[in-house]
C-alpha cells in the first residue's frame, strides 16, 4: 500500500527522499508528500495525484535544504486522495511531522479526544491523530522515541509510522506493527523504507525490523528497541540485487521488463536445488522430513495472482505427492471453521510477503497448530518470519503492480515443493523426481521461445482494444491460467473479463456468448487425450454460437486449427508444467491491450502493490 522513506545523513535529504519515493510509487499513487527538517524548522510539500505533481510543486516552491527528511506515497484508506489528506501530517505547532502506512482502527475515538482537548485537526485521515498524540506526549517529557512508544501503546490496528521533531534535528523515529519497514545501513547515513528498493542506489545492507519495534535513526547509528524500550534483536542481511533491477532498463514499463525477465527468473528459482547426491534439496525449508512425512493434508492460502499459483499447485501436489490439497483465498480462510491439526501443512503464497490477508491466514493457522510453509519473493518481509519454513522465489524485485515474473516463479516453487514432498514420502522414486526437475530446468528456454513469438499476440490485442468483454476458458491446470488471464485484463485494461472452467460453460456461462465475442481458450497438450478432446468440443460449441475463438495450444496441434479464429502456439511441455508457457501470451495480451487503450500498465487505477490492509 503506501510507500514510506526516511533519511538522515550528509546529503540533501529532499533528493534522497524523492528518489526513494519514485522507486516506491508502485505501492500507492493517490498522492505524495515530503518533510525536511532544516534550521530547526519543518518544511513540507504534498500534492494529490502521482509523484510528478509533487515534483512540480517542489520545483515551484522548494523547502529549505536539510539532511533529515521523509516522504510518502499514499493509497488512500481514510479520507479522499486530495492535497489536504496527503502525508506528512503535522501537530498544532508544526513541530512534529508524521507519515503512516496502515489503518489505525481506533482513530475516531482518539480524534474525538484530541478535539475535545483543543487540538485542531485539518485532515480526514487517521494518521493526523498520531501527530497530535505525539505533540501531547512530547510536552509531558522524554524524547521522540519515548513519545512514539507511548503513542503506539494507544493505537489499535496495523501501522508503520515515521516521525521527525524539531526538538531533535538529528533523529528520525520509525515504529512498526503489522506493516512493512526496513532499515538501510549506510556509511554516515541511514535510511528507512517500506521496501529496500527505496535505498538500493545507496546501500545493499539492510536490517529487518520485527513486530512492535521502534527504530531510532541517526547519521552515525541505528537503535532498535521494542515498545517497552528494551533492546530488540535484529536481523541484518545483504540485498542480493542491485539498483539496475529496480530500473526500467530501456523498457517503457516495468511490466514489459518483468515479462521479458521471466526466463531468467524461472532459472534463478531453480538454481542449486539438486544436491550432489542427485536428490532434490530445499535449503530454507526448515520443516524436517519426518514432519513432512506426518503431513496428511495441505491447505494453500493466497490472494489474487498468488492464489492462481495455489490452484495450480493443487494439481501437482495431489498428482505427485498423493496428498489431499485444498486451496483457499486467504481473505476467506479465517472466517470459516477450517479443520486444521499439527499434521496439516498450510502453504502461504505471497510475492510481497506483506499481504495482510495472507499474514492473518497464517496467524490463524498457527493458532490451530498447523505447520506453516511460506513461498515468498521478498527477503526481509514478514511472511517468512511467521512461517516454520520458507521457499524463496528468485524473481528479483517486481515493481509493476500486475504480477508476472513472480507468478511464474511461484509456479516453479510449488512444483519443487510438490516434488520434494513426493521424494520424502516415497510417492515418486528419486529418478522420477530428478527427471521432472530436469524438465523444469528446460522451461526457461521454452518461456524464451514463447516471448520470441509474441508479435501476433500484440497485434491481436491492439485489434481488440475496442471490445467491452473477453472470456477465458480452460480445463485442469488451464482453468487457473484462464482465471489469471482474466484478472490481468481486468486490472490493466479495466474491461469485463471472466475465466471459466470450460466444462462449466453449459451450466450457465454459455448464455454470455454472442456474435463476435472474443473467447480465449487454453488447450491442454494432446497427450492428455480425453482432456484435450473435451476442450476441442467446447471450442466448437462456442464457435457455433458466434464467438471469436482465440486458441492457445501446443505447437503442431492441427486438431484445433479448423475452430480457431486466431491460433497462438506454445512449445509442447508436460501438462502440469503447461501454465509456465500458456500464461505468458495472456500477460502480453493484457499489457498490450491496456497500453493500446492508453493506460499506465505499471500503475493501474485504484490498485497498489503489496496490500497491507485487510
Ligand atoms: C495481480 C496481483 C495481485 C497480487 C495479490 C497478492 O496481478 O498482483 O492479485 O497477486 O495482491 O499479492 P502477494 O503475492 O504480494 O501476496
Coordinates of C-alpha atoms and ligand atoms in Angstrom, one line a residue:
X1 CA 0.0 0.0 0.0
X2 CA 1.6 3.3 1.0
X3 CA 5.3 3.9 0.4
X4 CA 7.5 5.3 3.1
X5 CA 11.0 6.8 3.0
X6 CA 13.1 8.3 5.8
X7 CA 16.7 9.6 5.6
X8 CA 19.4 11.0 7.8
X9 CA 22.9 11.6 6.7
X10 CA 25.1 14.1 4.9
X11 CA 23.3 14.6 1.5
X12 CA 20.4 16.8 0.7
X13 CA 17.5 14.8 2.2
X14 CA 15.0 16.1 -0.3
X15 CA 16.9 14.5 -3.2
X16 CA 17.3 11.1 -1.5
X17 CA 13.6 11.1 -0.3
X18 CA 12.1 12.0 -3.7
X19 CA 14.3 9.4 -5.5
X20 CA 13.2 6.8 -2.9
X21 CA 9.6 7.8 -3.5
X22 CA 10.0 7.3 -7.2
X23 CA 11.1 3.7 -6.6
X24 CA 8.2 3.1 -4.2
X25 CA 5.5 4.8 -6.3
X26 CA 4.2 1.3 -7.3
X27 CA 3.0 0.9 -3.7
X28 CA 0.4 3.8 -3.9
X29 CA -0.1 6.8 -6.2
X30 CA -3.1 8.7 -4.9
X31 CA -0.9 11.5 -3.5
X32 CA 2.7 12.1 -2.4
X33 CA 4.4 14.3 0.2
X34 CA 7.7 15.1 1.9
X35 CA 9.0 16.8 5.0
X36 CA 12.5 18.1 5.5
X37 CA 14.0 19.4 8.8
X38 CA 16.3 22.3 8.3
X39 CA 17.4 25.2 10.7
X40 CA 15.1 23.9 13.4
X41 CA 12.1 24.1 11.1
X42 CA 9.9 21.5 9.3
X43 CA 9.3 22.3 5.6
X44 CA 6.6 20.2 3.9
X45 CA 5.1 19.8 0.5
X46 CA 2.3 17.5 -0.6
X47 CA 0.1 17.0 -3.7
X48 CA -2.7 14.8 -4.8
X49 CA -2.0 12.5 -7.7
X50 CA 1.2 10.9 -8.9
X51 CA 4.7 11.9 -7.8
X52 CA 5.0 14.1 -10.9
X53 CA 2.6 16.6 -9.3
X54 CA 4.7 16.8 -6.1
X55 CA 7.9 17.2 -8.2
X56 CA 6.2 20.2 -9.9
X57 CA 5.3 21.7 -6.5
X58 CA 8.8 21.2 -5.2
X59 CA 10.3 23.0 -8.2
X60 CA 8.0 26.0 -7.8
X61 CA 8.5 26.2 -4.0
X62 CA 11.4 24.1 -2.7
X63 CA 11.5 23.5 1.0
X64 CA 14.7 24.7 2.8
X65 CA 17.7 22.3 2.2
X66 CA 18.3 19.9 5.1
X67 CA 19.9 16.5 5.7
X68 CA 17.0 14.9 7.6
X69 CA 13.8 14.1 5.7
X70 CA 11.0 11.7 5.0
X71 CA 8.4 11.1 2.2
X72 CA 5.2 9.2 1.5
X73 CA 3.3 7.9 -1.5
X74 CA -0.3 7.2 -0.5
X75 CA -3.0 4.7 -1.2
X76 CA -6.0 6.3 0.4
X77 CA -7.9 4.5 3.2
X78 CA -9.3 7.3 5.4
X79 CA -10.1 10.4 3.6
X80 CA -10.2 11.3 -0.1
X81 CA -6.9 11.4 -2.1
X82 CA -6.5 15.2 -2.1
X83 CA -3.8 17.6 -1.0
X84 CA -5.2 18.1 2.5
X85 CA -5.2 14.3 3.3
X86 CA -1.8 13.7 1.7
X87 CA 1.0 12.9 4.2
X88 CA 3.1 14.2 6.1
X89 CA 0.7 15.4 8.8
X90 CA 1.7 17.9 11.4
X91 CA 0.7 18.7 15.0
X92 CA -0.8 22.0 16.0
X93 CA 2.6 23.7 16.4
X94 CA 4.1 22.4 13.2
X95 CA 6.9 20.8 15.2
X96 CA 6.1 17.1 14.6
X97 CA 5.7 15.5 11.2
X98 CA 4.3 12.0 10.7
X99 CA 3.8 9.6 7.8
X100 CA 1.9 6.4 8.1
X101 CA 1.1 3.2 6.3
X102 CA -1.8 1.0 7.6
X103 CA -5.0 1.7 9.4
X104 CA -5.4 3.0 12.9
X105 CA -8.7 1.4 13.8
X106 CA -9.5 3.4 17.0
X107 CA -8.7 6.7 15.3
X108 CA -12.3 8.1 15.6
X109 CA -12.1 7.8 19.4
X110 CA -8.6 9.3 19.5
X111 CA -9.6 12.1 17.2
X112 CA -12.7 12.9 19.4
X113 CA -10.5 13.0 22.5
X114 CA -7.9 15.3 20.8
X115 CA -10.5 17.7 19.5
X116 CA -12.1 17.9 22.9
X117 CA -8.7 18.8 24.4
X118 CA -8.4 21.7 21.9
X119 CA -6.3 20.2 19.1
X120 CA -7.2 21.4 15.6
X121 CA -7.1 18.6 13.0
X122 CA -7.1 19.7 9.4
X123 CA -7.5 16.4 7.5
X124 CA -9.9 13.4 7.4
X125 CA -7.1 10.9 8.0
X126 CA -6.4 8.5 10.8
X127 CA -2.7 9.5 10.6
X128 CA -3.1 13.1 11.7
X129 CA -4.2 11.9 15.2
X130 CA -0.7 10.4 15.7
X131 CA 1.0 13.8 15.1
X132 CA -1.2 15.4 17.8
X133 CA -0.8 12.5 20.2
X134 CA 3.0 12.8 19.8
X135 CA 2.7 16.6 20.5
X136 CA 1.0 15.9 23.8
X137 CA 3.4 13.1 24.8
X138 CA 6.4 15.3 24.0
X139 CA 5.0 18.0 26.2
X140 CA 4.9 15.6 29.1
X141 CA 8.6 14.8 28.8
X142 CA 11.0 12.5 27.1
X143 CA 12.3 12.3 23.5
X144 CA 10.6 11.5 20.3
X145 CA 11.3 7.7 20.6
X146 CA 9.8 7.6 24.1
X147 CA 6.8 9.6 22.9
X148 CA 6.3 7.2 20.0
X149 CA 6.4 4.2 22.3
X150 CA 3.7 5.7 24.5
X151 CA 1.6 6.6 21.4
X152 CA 2.0 3.2 19.9
X153 CA 0.6 1.7 23.1
X154 CA -2.6 3.6 22.5
X155 CA -3.1 2.6 18.8
X156 CA -5.1 -0.3 17.5
X157 CA -4.7 -1.7 14.0
X158 CA -1.8 -2.0 11.7
X159 CA 0.8 0.7 11.2
X160 CA 4.2 1.8 10.1
X161 CA 4.8 5.3 11.4
X162 CA 7.8 7.5 10.8
X163 CA 8.2 10.9 12.6
X164 CA 10.5 13.8 13.0
X165 CA 10.5 16.5 15.6
X166 CA 12.1 20.0 15.5
X167 CA 13.3 19.4 19.1
X168 CA 15.8 16.7 17.9
X169 CA 17.1 17.7 14.4
X170 CA 19.3 14.6 14.0
X171 CA 16.7 12.0 14.6
X172 CA 14.1 10.1 12.6
X173 CA 11.9 7.6 14.5
X174 CA 10.1 4.7 13.0
X175 CA 7.6 2.3 14.5
X176 CA 6.2 -0.9 13.1
X177 CA 3.2 -3.1 13.8
X178 CA 1.9 -5.4 11.1
X179 CA 3.1 -3.2 8.3
X180 CA 6.5 -3.3 6.5
X181 CA 9.5 -1.2 7.4
X182 CA 13.2 -1.9 6.7
X183 CA 16.4 0.0 7.6
X184 CA 19.1 0.7 5.1
X185 CA 22.5 0.9 6.8
X186 CA 24.9 3.3 5.0
X187 CA 28.3 4.9 5.8
X188 CA 27.5 8.1 7.8
X189 CA 23.9 7.9 6.6
X190 CA 20.9 5.7 7.3
X191 CA 17.6 5.0 5.6
X192 CA 14.1 3.8 6.5
X193 CA 11.7 2.5 3.9
X194 CA 8.7 0.2 3.2
X195 CA 10.9 -1.6 0.8
X196 CA 14.7 -1.8 0.1
X197 CA 14.1 -0.5 -3.5
X198 CA 13.8 3.0 -2.0
X199 CA 17.5 3.0 -0.9
X200 CA 19.1 0.3 -3.0
X201 CA 21.0 3.0 -5.0
X202 CA 22.8 3.9 -1.8
X203 CA 23.3 0.7 0.2
X204 CA 22.5 -3.0 0.0
X205 CA 22.9 -3.6 3.7
X206 CA 19.6 -3.8 5.4
X207 CA 18.1 -4.6 8.8
X208 CA 14.8 -6.5 9.1
X209 CA 12.6 -5.0 11.8
X210 CA 10.3 -7.2 13.8
X211 CA 6.8 -6.6 15.0
X212 CA 6.2 -3.9 17.7
X213 CA 9.6 -2.4 17.3
X214 CA 10.8 1.2 17.4
X215 CA 13.9 2.3 15.4
X216 CA 15.9 5.5 16.1
X217 CA 17.8 6.5 13.0
X218 CA 20.7 8.9 13.3
X219 CA 23.5 9.6 10.8
X220 CA 26.0 7.6 12.9
X221 CA 23.9 4.7 14.0
X222 CA 20.6 2.8 14.4
X223 CA 19.0 1.7 17.6
X224 CA 16.1 -0.8 17.7
X225 CA 14.0 -1.3 20.8
X226 CA 10.6 -2.9 21.5
X227 CA 7.5 -0.9 22.5
X228 CA 8.7 -1.2 26.1
X229 CA 12.1 0.3 25.3
X230 CA 14.1 -2.9 25.7
X231 CA 16.9 -3.5 23.2
X232 CA 15.5 -5.7 20.4
X233 CA 17.2 -8.5 18.4
X234 CA 17.5 -7.5 14.8
X235 CA 18.4 -9.5 11.6
X236 CA 20.9 -7.9 9.3
X237 CA 21.0 -9.0 5.7
X238 CA 22.6 -8.1 2.3
X239 CA 20.2 -7.5 -0.6
X240 CA 21.2 -9.8 -3.5
X241 CA 20.1 -7.5 -6.3
X242 CA 21.3 -4.0 -7.3
X243 CA 19.8 -0.7 -8.4
X244 CA 19.6 -1.8 -12.1
X245 CA 17.0 -4.4 -11.1
X246 CA 14.8 -1.6 -9.8
X247 CA 15.1 0.4 -13.0
X248 CA 13.2 0.1 -16.3
X249 CA 16.4 -0.7 -18.3
X250 CA 15.2 0.8 -21.5
X251 CA 11.6 -0.6 -21.4
X252 CA 8.7 1.8 -21.5
X253 CA 7.1 0.0 -18.5
X254 CA 8.4 -2.2 -15.6
X255 CA 5.7 -4.7 -16.6
X256 CA 7.3 -5.2 -20.1
X257 CA 10.7 -5.6 -18.4
X258 CA 9.4 -8.1 -15.9
X259 CA 7.6 -10.2 -18.6
X260 CA 10.9 -10.3 -20.5
X261 CA 12.9 -11.3 -17.4
X262 CA 10.8 -14.4 -16.9
X263 CA 13.2 -17.0 -18.4
X264 CA 16.0 -15.7 -16.1
X265 CA 13.6 -15.6 -13.1
X266 CA 12.5 -19.2 -13.6
X267 CA 16.1 -20.3 -14.0
X268 CA 17.2 -18.5 -10.8
X269 CA 14.4 -20.0 -8.8
X270 CA 15.6 -23.5 -9.9
X271 CA 19.2 -22.8 -9.2
X272 CA 21.0 -25.1 -6.8
X273 CA 18.0 -27.3 -6.0
X274 CA 19.7 -30.6 -6.8
X275 CA 22.3 -31.9 -4.3
X276 CA 25.5 -33.7 -5.1
X277 CA 23.6 -37.0 -4.4
X278 CA 21.1 -36.2 -7.2
X279 CA 18.3 -35.6 -4.7
X280 CA 16.1 -32.5 -4.6
X281 CA 17.1 -30.2 -1.7
X282 CA 15.2 -27.2 -0.5
X283 CA 17.7 -25.4 1.8
X284 CA 15.4 -22.9 3.5
X285 CA 12.7 -25.4 4.1
X286 CA 13.3 -25.7 7.9
X287 CA 10.5 -28.3 8.2
X288 CA 12.0 -31.7 8.8
X289 CA 11.5 -34.7 6.5
X290 CA 9.9 -36.5 9.5
X291 CA 7.4 -33.7 10.0
X292 CA 6.6 -33.7 6.2
X293 CA 6.1 -37.5 6.3
X294 CA 3.5 -37.0 9.0
X295 CA 1.5 -34.4 7.0
X296 CA -1.9 -35.7 6.0
X297 CA -3.5 -32.6 4.4
X298 CA -2.3 -29.5 2.7
X299 CA -4.1 -26.2 2.6
X300 CA -2.8 -23.4 0.4
X301 CA -3.8 -19.8 1.2
X302 CA -3.1 -16.8 -1.0
X303 CA -4.6 -13.8 -2.8
X304 CA -5.0 -12.7 -6.4
X305 CA -2.4 -14.0 -8.8
X306 CA -0.7 -15.9 -6.0
X307 CA -4.0 -17.7 -5.4
X308 CA -4.0 -18.8 -9.0
X309 CA -0.5 -20.3 -8.4
X310 CA -2.0 -22.1 -5.5
X311 CA -4.8 -23.5 -7.7
X312 CA -2.2 -24.9 -10.0
X313 CA -0.2 -26.3 -7.0
X314 CA -3.1 -28.4 -6.0
X315 CA -2.9 -30.5 -9.2
X316 CA 0.9 -31.0 -8.8
X317 CA 0.7 -31.9 -5.1
X318 CA -2.2 -34.3 -5.4
X319 CA -0.7 -35.9 -8.5
X320 CA 3.0 -36.2 -7.4
X321 CA 2.8 -36.3 -3.6
X322 CA -0.6 -38.1 -3.3
X323 CA -1.8 -35.7 -0.5
X324 CA -5.2 -34.1 -0.3
X325 CA -4.8 -30.4 -1.0
X326 CA -7.3 -27.5 -0.6
X327 CA -6.8 -24.0 -1.9
X328 CA -8.4 -21.1 -0.3
X329 CA -8.5 -17.3 -0.7
X330 CA -6.6 -16.0 2.3
X331 CA -9.2 -13.4 3.0
X332 CA -11.9 -16.1 3.4
X333 CA -9.8 -18.7 5.2
X334 CA -10.0 -17.5 8.7
X335 CA -13.7 -16.8 8.6
X336 CA -14.8 -20.4 8.3
X337 CA -14.1 -23.4 10.6
X338 CA -11.3 -25.0 8.6
X339 CA -10.3 -28.3 10.2
X340 CA -6.6 -28.0 11.0
X341 CA -4.2 -30.1 13.1
X342 CA -0.5 -30.4 13.7
X343 CA -0.4 -32.7 10.7
X344 CA -1.9 -30.1 8.4
X345 CA 0.6 -28.2 6.3
X346 CA -0.5 -24.7 5.4
X347 CA 1.3 -23.2 2.5
X348 CA 1.0 -19.4 2.2
X349 CA 2.0 -17.9 -1.2
X350 CA 2.8 -14.2 -1.4
X351 CA 5.1 -12.3 -3.7
X352 CA 5.5 -9.4 -1.3
X353 CA 5.3 -11.4 2.0
X354 CA 3.4 -8.4 3.4
X355 CA -0.2 -9.0 2.1
X356 CA -2.3 -8.6 5.3
X357 CA -4.9 -11.2 4.3
X358 CA -2.2 -13.8 3.8
X359 CA -0.5 -12.9 7.1
X360 CA -3.8 -13.1 9.0
X361 CA -4.5 -16.5 7.4
X362 CA -1.0 -17.7 8.6
X363 CA -1.6 -16.4 12.1
X364 CA -5.0 -18.2 12.2
X365 CA -3.4 -21.5 11.1
X366 CA -0.6 -21.0 13.7
X367 CA -3.2 -20.8 16.4
X368 CA -4.6 -24.1 15.2
X369 CA -1.1 -25.6 15.5
X370 CA -0.7 -26.4 11.8
X371 CA 2.8 -26.4 10.2
X372 CA 3.4 -23.3 8.1
X373 CA 5.4 -23.0 4.9
X374 CA 5.7 -19.7 3.0
X375 CA 6.5 -19.1 -0.6
X376 CA 7.8 -15.6 -0.9
X377 CA 9.8 -13.3 -3.2
X378 CA 10.9 -10.6 -0.8
X379 CA 13.7 -11.3 1.6
X380 CA 13.2 -9.4 4.9
X381 CA 9.4 -9.4 4.6
X382 CA 7.0 -10.6 7.3
X383 CA 5.7 -13.8 5.9
X384 CA 9.0 -15.9 6.0
X385 CA 9.4 -14.8 9.7
X386 CA 6.0 -16.1 10.6
X387 CA 6.3 -19.5 8.9
X388 CA 8.2 -22.6 10.1
X389 CA 9.8 -22.8 6.7
X390 CA 10.1 -20.8 3.5
X391 CA 10.9 -21.3 -0.1
X392 CA 12.1 -18.0 -1.7
X393 CA 11.4 -17.4 -5.3
X394 CA 14.2 -15.5 -7.0
X395 CA 12.3 -13.3 -9.4
X396 CA 14.1 -10.1 -8.3
X397 CA 12.1 -7.0 -7.4
X398 CA 8.7 -6.9 -9.1
X399 CA 7.7 -3.3 -9.4
X400 CA 4.8 -3.3 -11.9
X401 CA 1.6 -3.7 -9.9
X402 CA 0.4 -6.6 -12.0
X403 CA 2.3 -9.7 -11.1
X404 CA 4.1 -11.5 -13.9
X405 CA 7.5 -12.9 -13.2
X406 CA 6.6 -13.6 -9.6
X407 CA 3.7 -15.8 -10.7
X408 CA 5.9 -17.9 -13.0
X409 CA 8.5 -18.3 -10.2
X410 CA 5.7 -19.2 -7.7
X411 CA 4.7 -22.0 -10.1
X412 CA 8.3 -23.3 -10.0
X413 CA 8.3 -23.1 -6.2
X414 CA 5.1 -25.1 -5.9
X415 CA 6.4 -27.7 -8.4
X416 CA 9.5 -28.0 -6.3
X417 CA 7.6 -28.4 -3.1
X418 CA 5.3 -31.0 -4.6
X419 CA 8.2 -33.0 -5.9
X420 CA 10.1 -32.6 -2.6
X421 CA 7.1 -34.0 -0.6
X422 CA 6.8 -36.8 -3.2
X423 CA 10.5 -37.6 -2.6
X424 CA 10.2 -37.5 1.2
X425 CA 7.0 -39.6 1.3
X426 CA 8.3 -42.0 -1.4
X427 CA 5.3 -41.5 -3.7
X428 CA 7.9 -40.8 -6.5
X429 CA 11.2 -42.5 -7.0
X430 CA 14.4 -40.4 -6.8
X431 CA 15.0 -40.8 -10.5
X432 CA 11.4 -39.7 -11.3
X433 CA 11.9 -36.6 -9.2
X434 CA 15.2 -35.9 -10.9
X435 CA 13.7 -36.4 -14.4
X436 CA 11.0 -33.9 -13.5
X437 CA 13.5 -31.3 -12.2
X438 CA 15.4 -31.8 -15.5
X439 CA 12.2 -31.0 -17.4
X440 CA 11.7 -27.9 -15.2
X441 CA 15.3 -26.8 -16.0
X442 CA 14.3 -26.7 -19.7
X443 CA 11.4 -24.4 -19.0
X444 CA 13.4 -21.1 -19.2
X445 CA 14.3 -21.9 -22.9
X446 CA 10.6 -22.7 -23.6
X447 CA 9.4 -19.4 -22.0
X448 CA 12.0 -17.6 -24.0
X449 CA 10.6 -19.2 -27.2
X450 CA 7.1 -18.0 -26.3
X451 CA 8.4 -14.5 -25.8
X452 CA 10.1 -14.5 -29.2
X453 CA 6.8 -15.2 -30.9
X454 CA 4.6 -12.6 -29.3
X455 CA 4.2 -10.1 -32.1
X456 CA 0.9 -11.6 -33.5
X457 CA -0.5 -11.6 -29.9
X458 CA 0.4 -7.9 -29.6
X459 CA -1.3 -7.2 -32.9
X460 CA -4.4 -9.2 -31.8
X461 CA -4.5 -7.2 -28.5
X462 CA -4.4 -3.9 -30.3
X463 CA -7.2 -5.0 -32.6
X464 CA -9.4 -5.9 -29.6
X465 CA -8.9 -2.6 -27.7
X466 CA -12.5 -1.5 -28.6
X467 CA -14.1 -4.6 -27.1
X468 CA -16.1 -4.5 -23.9
X469 CA -15.7 -8.1 -22.7
X470 CA -13.3 -11.0 -23.2
X471 CA -13.9 -14.5 -21.8
X472 CA -11.2 -17.1 -20.9
X473 CA -11.7 -20.9 -20.8
X474 CA -9.5 -23.7 -19.6
X475 CA -9.6 -27.2 -18.1
X476 CA -7.4 -28.8 -15.5
X477 CA -4.3 -26.5 -14.9
X478 CA -5.6 -24.5 -17.8
X479 CA -8.5 -23.3 -15.7
X480 CA -6.4 -21.3 -13.2
X481 CA -4.5 -20.0 -16.3
X482 CA -7.8 -18.7 -17.6
X483 CA -8.6 -17.1 -14.3
X484 CA -5.2 -15.4 -14.4
X485 CA -5.7 -14.2 -18.0
X486 CA -9.0 -12.6 -17.0
X487 CA -7.5 -11.0 -13.9
X488 CA -4.7 -9.4 -15.9
X489 CA -7.1 -8.0 -18.4
X490 CA -9.5 -6.6 -15.7
X491 CA -6.8 -4.9 -13.7
X492 CA -4.9 -3.4 -16.6
X493 CA -7.5 -2.8 -19.3
X494 CA -10.4 -2.1 -16.9
X495 CA -12.5 -4.5 -19.1
X496 CA -15.0 -7.1 -18.1
X497 CA -13.2 -10.3 -18.3
X498 CA -14.1 -13.7 -16.8
X499 CA -12.3 -17.0 -16.5
X500 CA -14.4 -20.2 -16.6
X501 CA -13.7 -23.9 -16.3
X502 CA -14.6 -25.0 -19.9
X503 CA -16.8 -27.8 -18.5
X504 CA -18.9 -25.3 -16.6
X505 CA -19.9 -23.5 -19.8
X506 CA -23.0 -25.5 -20.4
X507 CA -24.1 -24.8 -16.8
X508 CA -24.7 -21.1 -17.4
X509 CA -21.9 -19.0 -18.9
X510 CA -22.6 -20.1 -22.4
X511 CA -25.5 -17.7 -22.3
X512 CA -23.0 -14.9 -22.5
X513 CA -21.7 -16.0 -25.9
X514 CA -22.8 -13.7 -28.7
X515 CA -21.6 -13.0 -32.2
X516 CA -18.1 -11.7 -32.2
X517 CA -17.4 -12.1 -28.5
X518 CA -13.7 -12.8 -28.1
X519 CA -13.1 -16.0 -26.1
X520 CA -9.6 -17.2 -25.3
X521 CA -9.3 -21.0 -24.8
X522 CA -6.3 -22.7 -23.2
X523 CA -6.0 -26.1 -24.7
X524 CA -4.2 -28.9 -22.8
X525 CA -1.4 -31.0 -24.5
X526 CA -2.6 -33.7 -26.9
X527 CA -1.0 -36.3 -24.6
X528 CA -3.9 -35.8 -22.2
X529 CA -6.3 -37.0 -24.9
X530 CA -9.6 -37.1 -23.0
X531 CA -9.0 -33.6 -21.6
X532 CA -7.8 -32.3 -24.9
X533 CA -10.8 -33.7 -26.9
X534 CA -13.3 -32.3 -24.4
X535 CA -11.9 -28.8 -24.8
X536 CA -11.9 -29.1 -28.6
X537 CA -15.6 -29.9 -28.4
X538 CA -16.1 -26.8 -26.1
X539 CA -14.4 -24.6 -28.8
X540 CA -16.8 -25.9 -31.4
X541 CA -19.7 -25.2 -29.1
X542 CA -18.9 -21.6 -28.6
X543 CA -17.9 -21.0 -32.2
X544 CA -21.2 -22.4 -33.3
X545 CA -22.8 -19.6 -31.3
X546 CA -20.7 -16.9 -33.0
X547 CA -17.8 -16.5 -30.6
X548 CA -14.5 -15.3 -32.0
X549 CA -12.1 -18.0 -30.8
X550 CA -8.5 -17.3 -29.7
X551 CA -6.9 -20.6 -29.1
X552 CA -3.7 -21.2 -27.2
X553 CA -2.4 -24.7 -28.0
X554 CA 0.8 -26.6 -28.2
X555 CA 2.7 -26.3 -31.5
X556 CA 1.7 -28.9 -34.1
X557 CA -1.8 -29.3 -32.6
X558 CA -3.6 -29.4 -36.0
X559 CA -6.8 -30.6 -34.5
X560 CA -7.7 -27.1 -33.2
X561 CA -6.9 -25.3 -36.4
X562 CA -10.3 -25.5 -38.0
X563 CA -12.0 -24.0 -35.0
X564 CA -9.5 -21.2 -34.1
X565 CA -10.1 -17.7 -35.5
X566 CA -6.6 -17.0 -34.0
X567 CA -4.2 -19.7 -33.0
X568 CA -1.4 -19.0 -30.6
X569 CA 1.1 -21.8 -30.5
X570 CA 3.3 -22.5 -27.4
X571 CA 6.0 -25.1 -27.1
X572 CA 5.0 -28.7 -26.2
X573 CA 5.6 -29.4 -22.5
X574 CA 4.1 -31.8 -19.9
X575 CA 0.5 -31.0 -18.9
X576 CA 1.3 -30.0 -15.3
X577 CA 4.1 -27.6 -16.4
X578 CA 2.0 -26.1 -19.2
X579 CA 0.9 -23.0 -17.2
X580 CA 4.5 -21.8 -17.4
X581 CA 4.1 -21.3 -21.2
X582 CA 0.4 -20.6 -21.6
X583 CA 0.3 -17.7 -19.1
X584 CA 2.9 -15.7 -20.9
X585 CA 0.8 -14.9 -24.0
X586 CA -2.0 -13.8 -21.7
X587 CA 0.3 -11.4 -19.8
X588 CA 1.5 -9.9 -23.1
X589 CA -2.1 -9.7 -24.4
X590 CA -3.4 -7.8 -21.4
X591 CA -0.4 -5.5 -21.3
X592 CA -0.6 -4.6 -25.0
X593 CA -4.4 -4.2 -24.9
X594 CA -4.2 -1.9 -21.9
X595 CA -1.4 0.2 -23.5
X596 CA -3.4 0.5 -26.7
X597 CA -6.3 1.9 -24.5
X598 CA -3.8 4.5 -23.1
X599 CA -3.5 3.1 -19.6
X600 CA -0.4 3.1 -17.5
X601 CA 0.2 -0.6 -17.0
X602 CA 2.6 -0.1 -14.1
X603 CA 0.1 1.8 -12.1
X604 CA -3.5 0.7 -12.8
X605 CA -6.2 2.8 -11.2
X606 CA -7.3 2.0 -7.6
X607 CA -4.6 -0.6 -7.2
X608 CA -1.4 -0.8 -5.2
X609 CA 1.3 -3.4 -5.0
X610 CA 1.5 -5.1 -1.6
X611 CA -1.9 -4.9 0.0
X612 CA -1.0 -4.3 3.6
X613 CA -4.6 -3.7 4.9
X614 CA -7.4 -6.3 5.2
Ligands
LIG1 C1 -2.4 -9.3 -9.7 C2 -1.7 -9.1 -8.5 C3 -2.4 -9.3 -7.2 C4 -1.4 -10.0 -6.2 C5 -2.2 -10.1 -4.8 C6 -1.3 -10.9 -3.8 O1 -1.6 -9.0 -10.8 O2 -0.5 -8.7 -8.5 O3 -3.6 -10.0 -7.4 O4 -1.1 -11.3 -6.7 O5 -2.4 -8.8 -4.3 O6 -0.1 -10.3 -3.6 P1 1.1 -11.0 -2.9 O7 1.5 -12.1 -3.8 O8 2.2 -10.0 -2.7 O9 0.6 -11.5 -1.6

